[in-house]
Amino acid sequence: GNSVTQMEGPVTLSEEAFLTINCTYTATGYPSLFWYVQYPGEGLQLLLKATKADDKGSNKGFEATYRKETTSFHLEKGSVQVSDSAVYFCALNTGNQFYFGTGTSLTVIP
Amino acid sequence: DGGITQSPKYLFRKEGQNVTLSCEQNLNHDAMYWYRQDPGQGLRLIYYSQIVNDFQKGDIAEGYSVSREKKESFPLTVTSAQKNPTAFYLCASSMRVGKADTQYFGPGTRLTVL
């Protein structure tokens, strides 16, 4: 079946630290992959996406590369800020349905 | 500004009552979705609709109902048959149902059953 597995949180980092949130997936065919961010009490906002293997999605200093050989889409940022504190969701789209990971909570401390 | 609106933001209901959550979009999207989010969990699909007057059950449709009479509106009714309705409900839309299509989300409605 189709599924997304994210690293367990919560993750706590100091400001300007390097961020990696791991995401691996299982899917039939060739899905598109997404990262969404959710701030407290709000809906999900698209952060970045990649639609085919080796594509790199990037936005606001975040980036992720679609790795078909390792079925992964890890989220990275070189220098996090306090304002990046949120819950991050990895998702895949098979064309018929979206599948979401359970979310990884990130807290950045000054 | 184009976007998705959900109302109300907070909703309280007594056990045994039906309640309807509103979702409106002005993005001219064909497809709309309802998800349920529980603490520490991912999103679970309740219902989705690809076109007006058509909708399909998602993974957890029991105890919920929807209608799609207009392209821009996709209300969700939480019925008294839903055994554990307290949750955060998210509405989303996409241009169509396709592999590369992005889903865009509303701000959510938090439903609490008293």
PDB file of C-alpha atoms in Angstrom:
ATOM      1  CA  GLY A   1       0.000   0.000   0.000  1.00  0.00           C
ATOM      2  CA  ASN A   2       0.876   3.671   0.005  1.00  0.00           C
ATOM      3  CA  SER A   3       2.295   5.297   3.124  1.00  0.00           C
ATOM      4  CA  VAL A   4       4.633   7.967   4.460  1.00  0.00           C
ATOM      5  CA  THR A   5       6.963   7.576   7.433  1.00  0.00           C
ATOM      6  CA  GLN A   6       8.465  10.605   9.137  1.00  0.00           C
ATOM      7  CA  MET A   7      11.033  10.806  11.891  1.00  0.00           C
ATOM      8  CA  GLU A   8       9.537  11.005  15.349  1.00  0.00           C
ATOM      9  CA  GLY A   9       9.534  14.314  17.102  1.00  0.00           C
ATOM     10  CA  PRO A  10       9.639  16.577  18.837  1.00  0.00           C
ATOM     11  CA  VAL A  11      12.816  18.148  17.519  1.00  0.00           C
ATOM     12  CA  THR A  12      14.405  21.027  19.427  1.00  0.00           C
ATOM     13  CA  LEU A  13      17.194  23.074  17.862  1.00  0.00           C
ATOM     14  CA  SER A  14      19.050  26.244  18.654  1.00  0.00           C
ATOM     15  CA  GLU A  15      18.703  29.172  16.290  1.00  0.00           C
ATOM     16  CA  GLU A  16      21.037  28.909  13.248  1.00  0.00           C
ATOM     17  CA  ALA A  17      21.399  25.134  13.623  1.00  0.00           C
ATOM     18  CA  PHE A  18      21.100  22.772  10.652  1.00  0.00           C
ATOM     19  CA  LEU A  19      17.783  20.985  10.252  1.00  0.00           C
ATOM     20  CA  THR A  20      17.030  17.585   8.769  1.00  0.00           C
ATOM     21  CA  ILE A  21      13.635  15.918   9.016  1.00  0.00           C
ATOM     22  CA  ASN A  22      13.622  12.453   7.496  1.00  0.00           C
ATOM     23  CA  CYS A  23      10.790  11.217   5.306  1.00  0.00           C
ATOM     24  CA  THR A  24      10.525   7.895   3.502  1.00  0.00           C
ATOM     25  CA  TYR A  25       7.639   6.603   1.496  1.00  0.00           C
ATOM     26  CA  THR A  26       6.066   3.483   0.040  1.00  0.00           C
ATOM     27  CA  ALA A  27       4.050   3.892  -3.112  1.00  0.00           C
ATOM     28  CA  THR A  28       2.952   2.110  -6.223  1.00  0.00           C
ATOM     29  CA  GLY A  29       3.970   3.971  -9.337  1.00  0.00           C
ATOM     30  CA  TYR A  30       5.654   7.359  -9.253  1.00  0.00           C
ATOM     31  CA  PRO A  31       3.974   9.764  -6.859  1.00  0.00           C
ATOM     32  CA  SER A  32       4.570  13.454  -6.345  1.00  0.00           C
ATOM     33  CA  LEU A  33       6.051  14.392  -2.963  1.00  0.00           C
ATOM     34  CA  PHE A  34       5.266  17.365  -0.745  1.00  0.00           C
ATOM     35  CA  TRP A  35       6.255  19.076   2.471  1.00  0.00           C
ATOM     36  CA  TYR A  36       3.620  21.073   4.307  1.00  0.00           C
ATOM     37  CA  VAL A  37       4.004  23.232   7.420  1.00  0.00           C
ATOM     38  CA  GLN A  38       1.370  23.798  10.101  1.00  0.00           C
ATOM     39  CA  TYR A  39       1.531  26.604  12.665  1.00  0.00           C
ATOM     40  CA  PRO A  40      -0.472  26.247  15.903  1.00  0.00           C
ATOM     41  CA  GLY A  41      -4.219  26.373  15.358  1.00  0.00           C
ATOM     42  CA  GLU A  42      -3.921  26.826  11.593  1.00  0.00           C
ATOM     43  CA  GLY A  43      -4.318  24.800   8.441  1.00  0.00           C
ATOM     44  CA  LEU A  44      -1.478  23.296   6.432  1.00  0.00           C
ATOM     45  CA  GLN A  45       0.574  25.475   4.098  1.00  0.00           C
ATOM     46  CA  LEU A  46       2.515  24.105   1.155  1.00  0.00           C
ATOM     47  CA  LEU A  47       6.226  24.461   1.764  1.00  0.00           C
ATOM     48  CA  LEU A  48       7.665  22.720  -1.300  1.00  0.00           C
ATOM     49  CA  LYS A  49       7.049  19.878  -3.709  1.00  0.00           C
ATOM     50  CA  ALA A  50       8.742  17.637  -6.268  1.00  0.00           C
ATOM     51  CA  THR A  51       6.931  15.774  -9.012  1.00  0.00           C
ATOM     52  CA  LYS A  52       9.560  13.374 -10.337  1.00  0.00           C
ATOM     53  CA  ALA A  53      12.746  11.585  -9.344  1.00  0.00           C
ATOM     54  CA  ASP A  54      15.827  13.777  -8.741  1.00  0.00           C
ATOM     55  CA  ASP A  55      13.713  16.941  -8.633  1.00  0.00           C
ATOM     56  CA  LYS A  56      14.631  19.338  -5.843  1.00  0.00           C
ATOM     57  CA  GLY A  57      11.900  21.425  -4.250  1.00  0.00           C
ATOM     58  CA  SER A  58      12.932  24.584  -2.427  1.00  0.00           C
ATOM     59  CA  ASN A  59      11.283  27.495  -0.643  1.00  0.00           C
ATOM     60  CA  LYS A  60      12.227  29.932   2.144  1.00  0.00           C
ATOM     61  CA  GLY A  61      15.605  28.271   2.638  1.00  0.00           C
ATOM     62  CA  PHE A  62      14.106  24.782   2.931  1.00  0.00           C
ATOM     63  CA  GLU A  63      14.868  22.129   0.348  1.00  0.00           C
ATOM     64  CA  ALA A  64      14.181  18.456  -0.320  1.00  0.00           C
ATOM     65  CA  THR A  65      15.256  16.124  -3.120  1.00  0.00           C
ATOM     66  CA  TYR A  66      13.089  13.322  -4.518  1.00  0.00           C
ATOM     67  CA  ARG A  67      15.254  10.200  -4.204  1.00  0.00           C
ATOM     68  CA  LYS A  68      13.643   7.277  -5.958  1.00  0.00           C
ATOM     69  CA  GLU A  69      16.467   4.843  -5.173  1.00  0.00           C
ATOM     70  CA  THR A  70      16.063   5.349  -1.418  1.00  0.00           C
ATOM     71  CA  THR A  71      12.330   6.268  -1.556  1.00  0.00           C
ATOM     72  CA  SER A  72      13.085   9.369   0.483  1.00  0.00           C
ATOM     73  CA  PHE A  73      12.283  13.091   0.540  1.00  0.00           C
ATOM     74  CA  HIS A  74      14.192  14.499   3.497  1.00  0.00           C
ATOM     75  CA  LEU A  75      13.623  18.135   4.448  1.00  0.00           C
ATOM     76  CA  GLU A  76      16.684  20.293   5.139  1.00  0.00           C
ATOM     77  CA  LYS A  77      17.471  23.863   6.093  1.00  0.00           C
ATOM     78  CA  GLY A  78      20.915  25.247   6.674  1.00  0.00           C
ATOM     79  CA  SER A  79      20.102  27.745   9.430  1.00  0.00           C
ATOM     80  CA  VAL A  80      16.798  27.622  11.293  1.00  0.00           C
ATOM     81  CA  GLN A  81      15.076  30.589  12.890  1.00  0.00           C
ATOM     82  CA  VAL A  82      12.667  30.847  15.813  1.00  0.00           C
ATOM     83  CA  SER A  83       9.908  31.568  13.295  1.00  0.00           C
ATOM     84  CA  ASP A  84      10.418  28.080  11.779  1.00  0.00           C
ATOM     85  CA  SER A  85       8.893  26.505  14.899  1.00  0.00           C
ATOM     86  CA  ALA A  86       5.922  24.502  13.604  1.00  0.00           C
ATOM     87  CA  VAL A  87       4.809  20.988  12.683  1.00  0.00           C
ATOM     88  CA  TYR A  88       6.070  19.661   9.360  1.00  0.00           C
ATOM     89  CA  PHE A  89       4.200  17.057   7.312  1.00  0.00           C
ATOM     90  CA  CYS A  90       5.572  14.968   4.492  1.00  0.00           C
ATOM     91  CA  ALA A  91       2.981  13.781   1.964  1.00  0.00           C
ATOM     92  CA  LEU A  92       2.710  11.886  -1.283  1.00  0.00           C
ATOM     93  CA  ASN A  93       0.159  12.169  -4.044  1.00  0.00           C
ATOM     94  CA  THR A  94      -0.503   9.077  -6.140  1.00  0.00           C
ATOM     95  CA  GLY A  95      -3.009  10.853  -8.338  1.00  0.00           C
ATOM     96  CA  ASN A  96      -5.940   9.232  -6.581  1.00  0.00           C
ATOM     97  CA  GLN A  97      -5.209  10.305  -3.021  1.00  0.00           C
ATOM     98  CA  PHE A  98      -2.860  12.190  -0.747  1.00  0.00           C
ATOM     99  CA  TYR A  99      -1.125  10.277   2.048  1.00  0.00           C
ATOM    100  CA  PHE A 100       0.292  12.239   4.969  1.00  0.00           C
ATOM    101  CA  GLY A 101       2.915  11.393   7.551  1.00  0.00           C
ATOM    102  CA  THR A 102       2.158  11.891  11.230  1.00  0.00           C
ATOM    103  CA  GLY A 103       4.044  15.188  11.393  1.00  0.00           C
ATOM    104  CA  THR A 104       7.267  16.269  13.081  1.00  0.00           C
ATOM    105  CA  SER A 105       7.138  19.068  15.630  1.00  0.00           C
ATOM    106  CA  LEU A 106      10.063  21.493  15.486  1.00  0.00           C
ATOM    107  CA  THR A 107      10.895  24.017  18.196  1.00  0.00           C
ATOM    108  CA  VAL A 108      13.709  26.494  17.621  1.00  0.00           C
ATOM    109  CA  ILE A 109      15.063  28.216  20.716  1.00  0.00           C
ATOM    110  CA  PRO A 110      16.925  31.550  20.643  1.00  0.00           C
TER     111      PRO A 110
ATOM    112  CA  ASP B   1      -7.439  37.304  -2.479  1.00  0.00           C
ATOM    113  CA  GLY B   2      -8.105  33.720  -3.502  1.00  0.00           C
ATOM    114  CA  GLY B   3      -8.324  31.115  -0.821  1.00  0.00           C
ATOM    115  CA  ILE B   4     -10.309  28.687   1.273  1.00  0.00           C
ATOM    116  CA  THR B   5     -12.453  29.770   4.176  1.00  0.00           C
ATOM    117  CA  GLN B   6     -13.826  27.559   6.914  1.00  0.00           C
ATOM    118  CA  SER B   7     -16.342  28.548   9.505  1.00  0.00           C
ATOM    119  CA  PRO B   8     -16.695  28.621  12.367  1.00  0.00           C
ATOM    120  CA  LYS B   9     -13.160  28.415  13.777  1.00  0.00           C
ATOM    121  CA  TYR B  10     -14.418  26.825  17.002  1.00  0.00           C
ATOM    122  CA  LEU B  11     -17.580  24.781  17.362  1.00  0.00           C
ATOM    123  CA  PHE B  12     -19.118  23.171  20.400  1.00  0.00           C
ATOM    124  CA  ARG B  13     -21.776  20.498  20.184  1.00  0.00           C
ATOM    125  CA  LYS B  14     -23.752  18.453  22.619  1.00  0.00           C
ATOM    126  CA  GLU B  15     -23.766  14.708  22.226  1.00  0.00           C
ATOM    127  CA  GLY B  16     -26.519  13.492  19.938  1.00  0.00           C
ATOM    128  CA  GLN B  17     -26.608  16.651  17.808  1.00  0.00           C
ATOM    129  CA  ASN B  18     -25.717  16.950  14.159  1.00  0.00           C
ATOM    130  CA  VAL B  19     -23.493  19.857  13.179  1.00  0.00           C
ATOM    131  CA  THR B  20     -22.421  21.257   9.802  1.00  0.00           C
ATOM    132  CA  LEU B  21     -18.984  22.691   9.055  1.00  0.00           C
ATOM    133  CA  SER B  22     -18.691  25.174   6.229  1.00  0.00           C
ATOM    134  CA  CYS B  23     -15.998  25.214   3.543  1.00  0.00           C
ATOM    135  CA  GLU B  24     -15.870  27.727   0.687  1.00  0.00           C
ATOM    136  CA  GLN B  25     -13.187  28.275  -1.957  1.00  0.00           C
ATOM    137  CA  ASN B  26     -12.795  30.979  -4.597  1.00  0.00           C
ATOM    138  CA  LEU B  27      -9.846  29.364  -6.355  1.00  0.00           C
ATOM    139  CA  ASN B  28     -12.060  27.876  -9.090  1.00  0.00           C
ATOM    140  CA  HIS B  29     -10.806  24.424  -8.115  1.00  0.00           C
ATOM    141  CA  ASP B  30     -12.709  21.345  -9.228  1.00  0.00           C
ATOM    142  CA  ALA B  31     -11.704  19.051  -6.362  1.00  0.00           C
ATOM    143  CA  MET B  32     -12.411  19.492  -2.657  1.00  0.00           C
ATOM    144  CA  TYR B  33     -11.551  17.379   0.384  1.00  0.00           C
ATOM    145  CA  TRP B  34     -12.311  16.983   4.071  1.00  0.00           C
ATOM    146  CA  TYR B  35      -9.726  15.682   6.531  1.00  0.00           C
ATOM    147  CA  ARG B  36      -9.765  14.972  10.208  1.00  0.00           C
ATOM    148  CA  GLN B  37      -6.702  15.649  12.352  1.00  0.00           C
ATOM    149  CA  ASP B  38      -6.256  14.236  15.851  1.00  0.00           C
ATOM    150  CA  PRO B  39      -3.413  15.200  18.222  1.00  0.00           C
ATOM    151  CA  GLY B  40      -0.103  13.661  17.209  1.00  0.00           C
ATOM    152  CA  GLN B  41      -1.570  12.060  14.123  1.00  0.00           C
ATOM    153  CA  GLY B  42      -1.504  12.732  10.451  1.00  0.00           C
ATOM    154  CA  LEU B  43      -4.497  13.712   8.381  1.00  0.00           C
ATOM    155  CA  ARG B  44      -7.181  11.176   7.607  1.00  0.00           C
ATOM    156  CA  LEU B  45      -9.432  11.587   4.572  1.00  0.00           C
ATOM    157  CA  ILE B  46     -13.169  11.720   5.270  1.00  0.00           C
ATOM    158  CA  TYR B  47     -14.698  12.565   1.876  1.00  0.00           C
ATOM    159  CA  TYR B  48     -13.626  14.104  -1.385  1.00  0.00           C
ATOM    160  CA  SER B  49     -15.349  15.498  -4.451  1.00  0.00           C
ATOM    161  CA  GLN B  50     -13.952  15.798  -7.950  1.00  0.00           C
ATOM    162  CA  ILE B  51     -16.871  17.668  -9.499  1.00  0.00           C
ATOM    163  CA  VAL B  52     -20.194  19.210  -8.571  1.00  0.00           C
ATOM    164  CA  ASN B  53     -22.875  16.733  -7.491  1.00  0.00           C
ATOM    165  CA  ASP B  54     -20.347  13.940  -7.065  1.00  0.00           C
ATOM    166  CA  PHE B  55     -18.357  12.800  -4.029  1.00  0.00           C
ATOM    167  CA  GLN B  56     -16.581   9.695  -2.737  1.00  0.00           C
ATOM    168  CA  LYS B  57     -15.937   8.249   0.688  1.00  0.00           C
ATOM    169  CA  GLY B  58     -12.461   8.435   2.111  1.00  0.00           C
ATOM    170  CA  ASP B  59     -10.881   6.253   4.748  1.00  0.00           C
ATOM    171  CA  ILE B  60     -13.095   7.306   7.677  1.00  0.00           C
ATOM    172  CA  ALA B  61     -16.470   8.337   6.198  1.00  0.00           C
ATOM    173  CA  GLU B  62     -18.665   6.611   8.783  1.00  0.00           C
ATOM    174  CA  GLY B  63     -20.702   9.125  10.778  1.00  0.00           C
ATOM    175  CA  TYR B  64     -20.122  11.952   8.288  1.00  0.00           C
ATOM    176  CA  SER B  65     -22.010  13.253   5.257  1.00  0.00           C
ATOM    177  CA  VAL B  66     -21.267  15.855   2.575  1.00  0.00           C
ATOM    178  CA  SER B  67     -22.878  17.639  -0.359  1.00  0.00           C
ATOM    179  CA  ARG B  68     -21.438  19.400  -3.382  1.00  0.00           C
ATOM    180  CA  GLU B  69     -24.227  21.473  -4.936  1.00  0.00           C
ATOM    181  CA  LYS B  70     -21.923  24.315  -5.972  1.00  0.00           C
ATOM    182  CA  LYS B  71     -18.345  24.255  -7.199  1.00  0.00           C
ATOM    183  CA  GLU B  72     -17.165  26.622  -4.482  1.00  0.00           C
ATOM    184  CA  SER B  73     -18.843  24.948  -1.504  1.00  0.00           C
ATOM    185  CA  PHE B  74     -18.347  21.582   0.198  1.00  0.00           C
ATOM    186  CA  PRO B  75     -20.053  21.452   3.616  1.00  0.00           C
ATOM    187  CA  LEU B  76     -19.420  18.574   6.016  1.00  0.00           C
ATOM    188  CA  THR B  77     -22.068  17.319   8.438  1.00  0.00           C
ATOM    189  CA  VAL B  78     -20.904  15.480  11.521  1.00  0.00           C
ATOM    190  CA  THR B  79     -23.815  13.291  12.545  1.00  0.00           C
ATOM    191  CA  SER B  80     -24.693  11.821  15.915  1.00  0.00           C
ATOM    192  CA  ALA B  81     -23.524   8.465  14.533  1.00  0.00           C
ATOM    193  CA  GLN B  82     -19.904   9.626  14.670  1.00  0.00           C
ATOM    194  CA  LYS B  83     -18.693   8.097  17.917  1.00  0.00           C
ATOM    195  CA  ASN B  84     -15.728  10.337  18.634  1.00  0.00           C
ATOM    196  CA  PRO B  85     -16.206  13.605  16.735  1.00  0.00           C
ATOM    197  CA  THR B  86     -13.956  15.888  18.809  1.00  0.00           C
ATOM    198  CA  ALA B  87     -11.114  16.795  16.422  1.00  0.00           C
ATOM    199  CA  PHE B  88      -9.655  19.454  14.155  1.00  0.00           C
ATOM    200  CA  TYR B  89     -11.295  19.407  10.700  1.00  0.00           C
ATOM    201  CA  LEU B  90      -9.476  20.637   7.636  1.00  0.00           C
ATOM    202  CA  CYS B  91     -10.941  21.396   4.234  1.00  0.00           C
ATOM    203  CA  ALA B  92      -8.722  21.447   1.153  1.00  0.00           C
ATOM    204  CA  SER B  93      -9.061  21.974  -2.583  1.00  0.00           C
ATOM    205  CA  SER B  94      -7.011  21.283  -5.681  1.00  0.00           C
ATOM    206  CA  MET B  95      -7.327  22.207  -9.334  1.00  0.00           C
ATOM    207  CA  ARG B  96      -8.271  18.615 -10.073  1.00  0.00           C
ATOM    208  CA  VAL B  97      -7.459  15.133  -8.831  1.00  0.00           C
ATOM    209  CA  GLY B  98      -4.094  14.491 -10.406  1.00  0.00           C
ATOM    210  CA  LYS B  99      -0.661  13.321  -9.380  1.00  0.00           C
ATOM    211  CA  ALA B 100       1.074  16.674  -9.655  1.00  0.00           C
ATOM    212  CA  ASP B 101      -1.756  18.706  -8.199  1.00  0.00           C
ATOM    213  CA  THR B 102      -1.235  20.534  -4.928  1.00  0.00           C
ATOM    214  CA  GLN B 103      -3.853  20.581  -2.217  1.00  0.00           C
ATOM    215  CA  TYR B 104      -4.466  23.952  -0.563  1.00  0.00           C
ATOM    216  CA  PHE B 105      -5.892  24.030   2.931  1.00  0.00           C
ATOM    217  CA  GLY B 106      -8.296  26.203   4.863  1.00  0.00           C
ATOM    218  CA  PRO B 107      -7.594  27.385   8.427  1.00  0.00           C
ATOM    219  CA  GLY B 108      -9.582  24.554  10.015  1.00  0.00           C
ATOM    220  CA  THR B 109     -12.504  24.158  12.414  1.00  0.00           C
ATOM    221  CA  ARG B 110     -11.984  22.757  15.893  1.00  0.00           C
ATOM    222  CA  LEU B 111     -15.027  20.755  16.955  1.00  0.00           C
ATOM    223  CA  THR B 112     -15.543  19.869  20.596  1.00  0.00           C
ATOM    224  CA  VAL B 113     -18.336  17.617  21.783  1.00  0.00           C
ATOM    225  CA  LEU B 114     -19.454  18.428  25.315  1.00  0.00           C
TER     226      LEU B 114
END
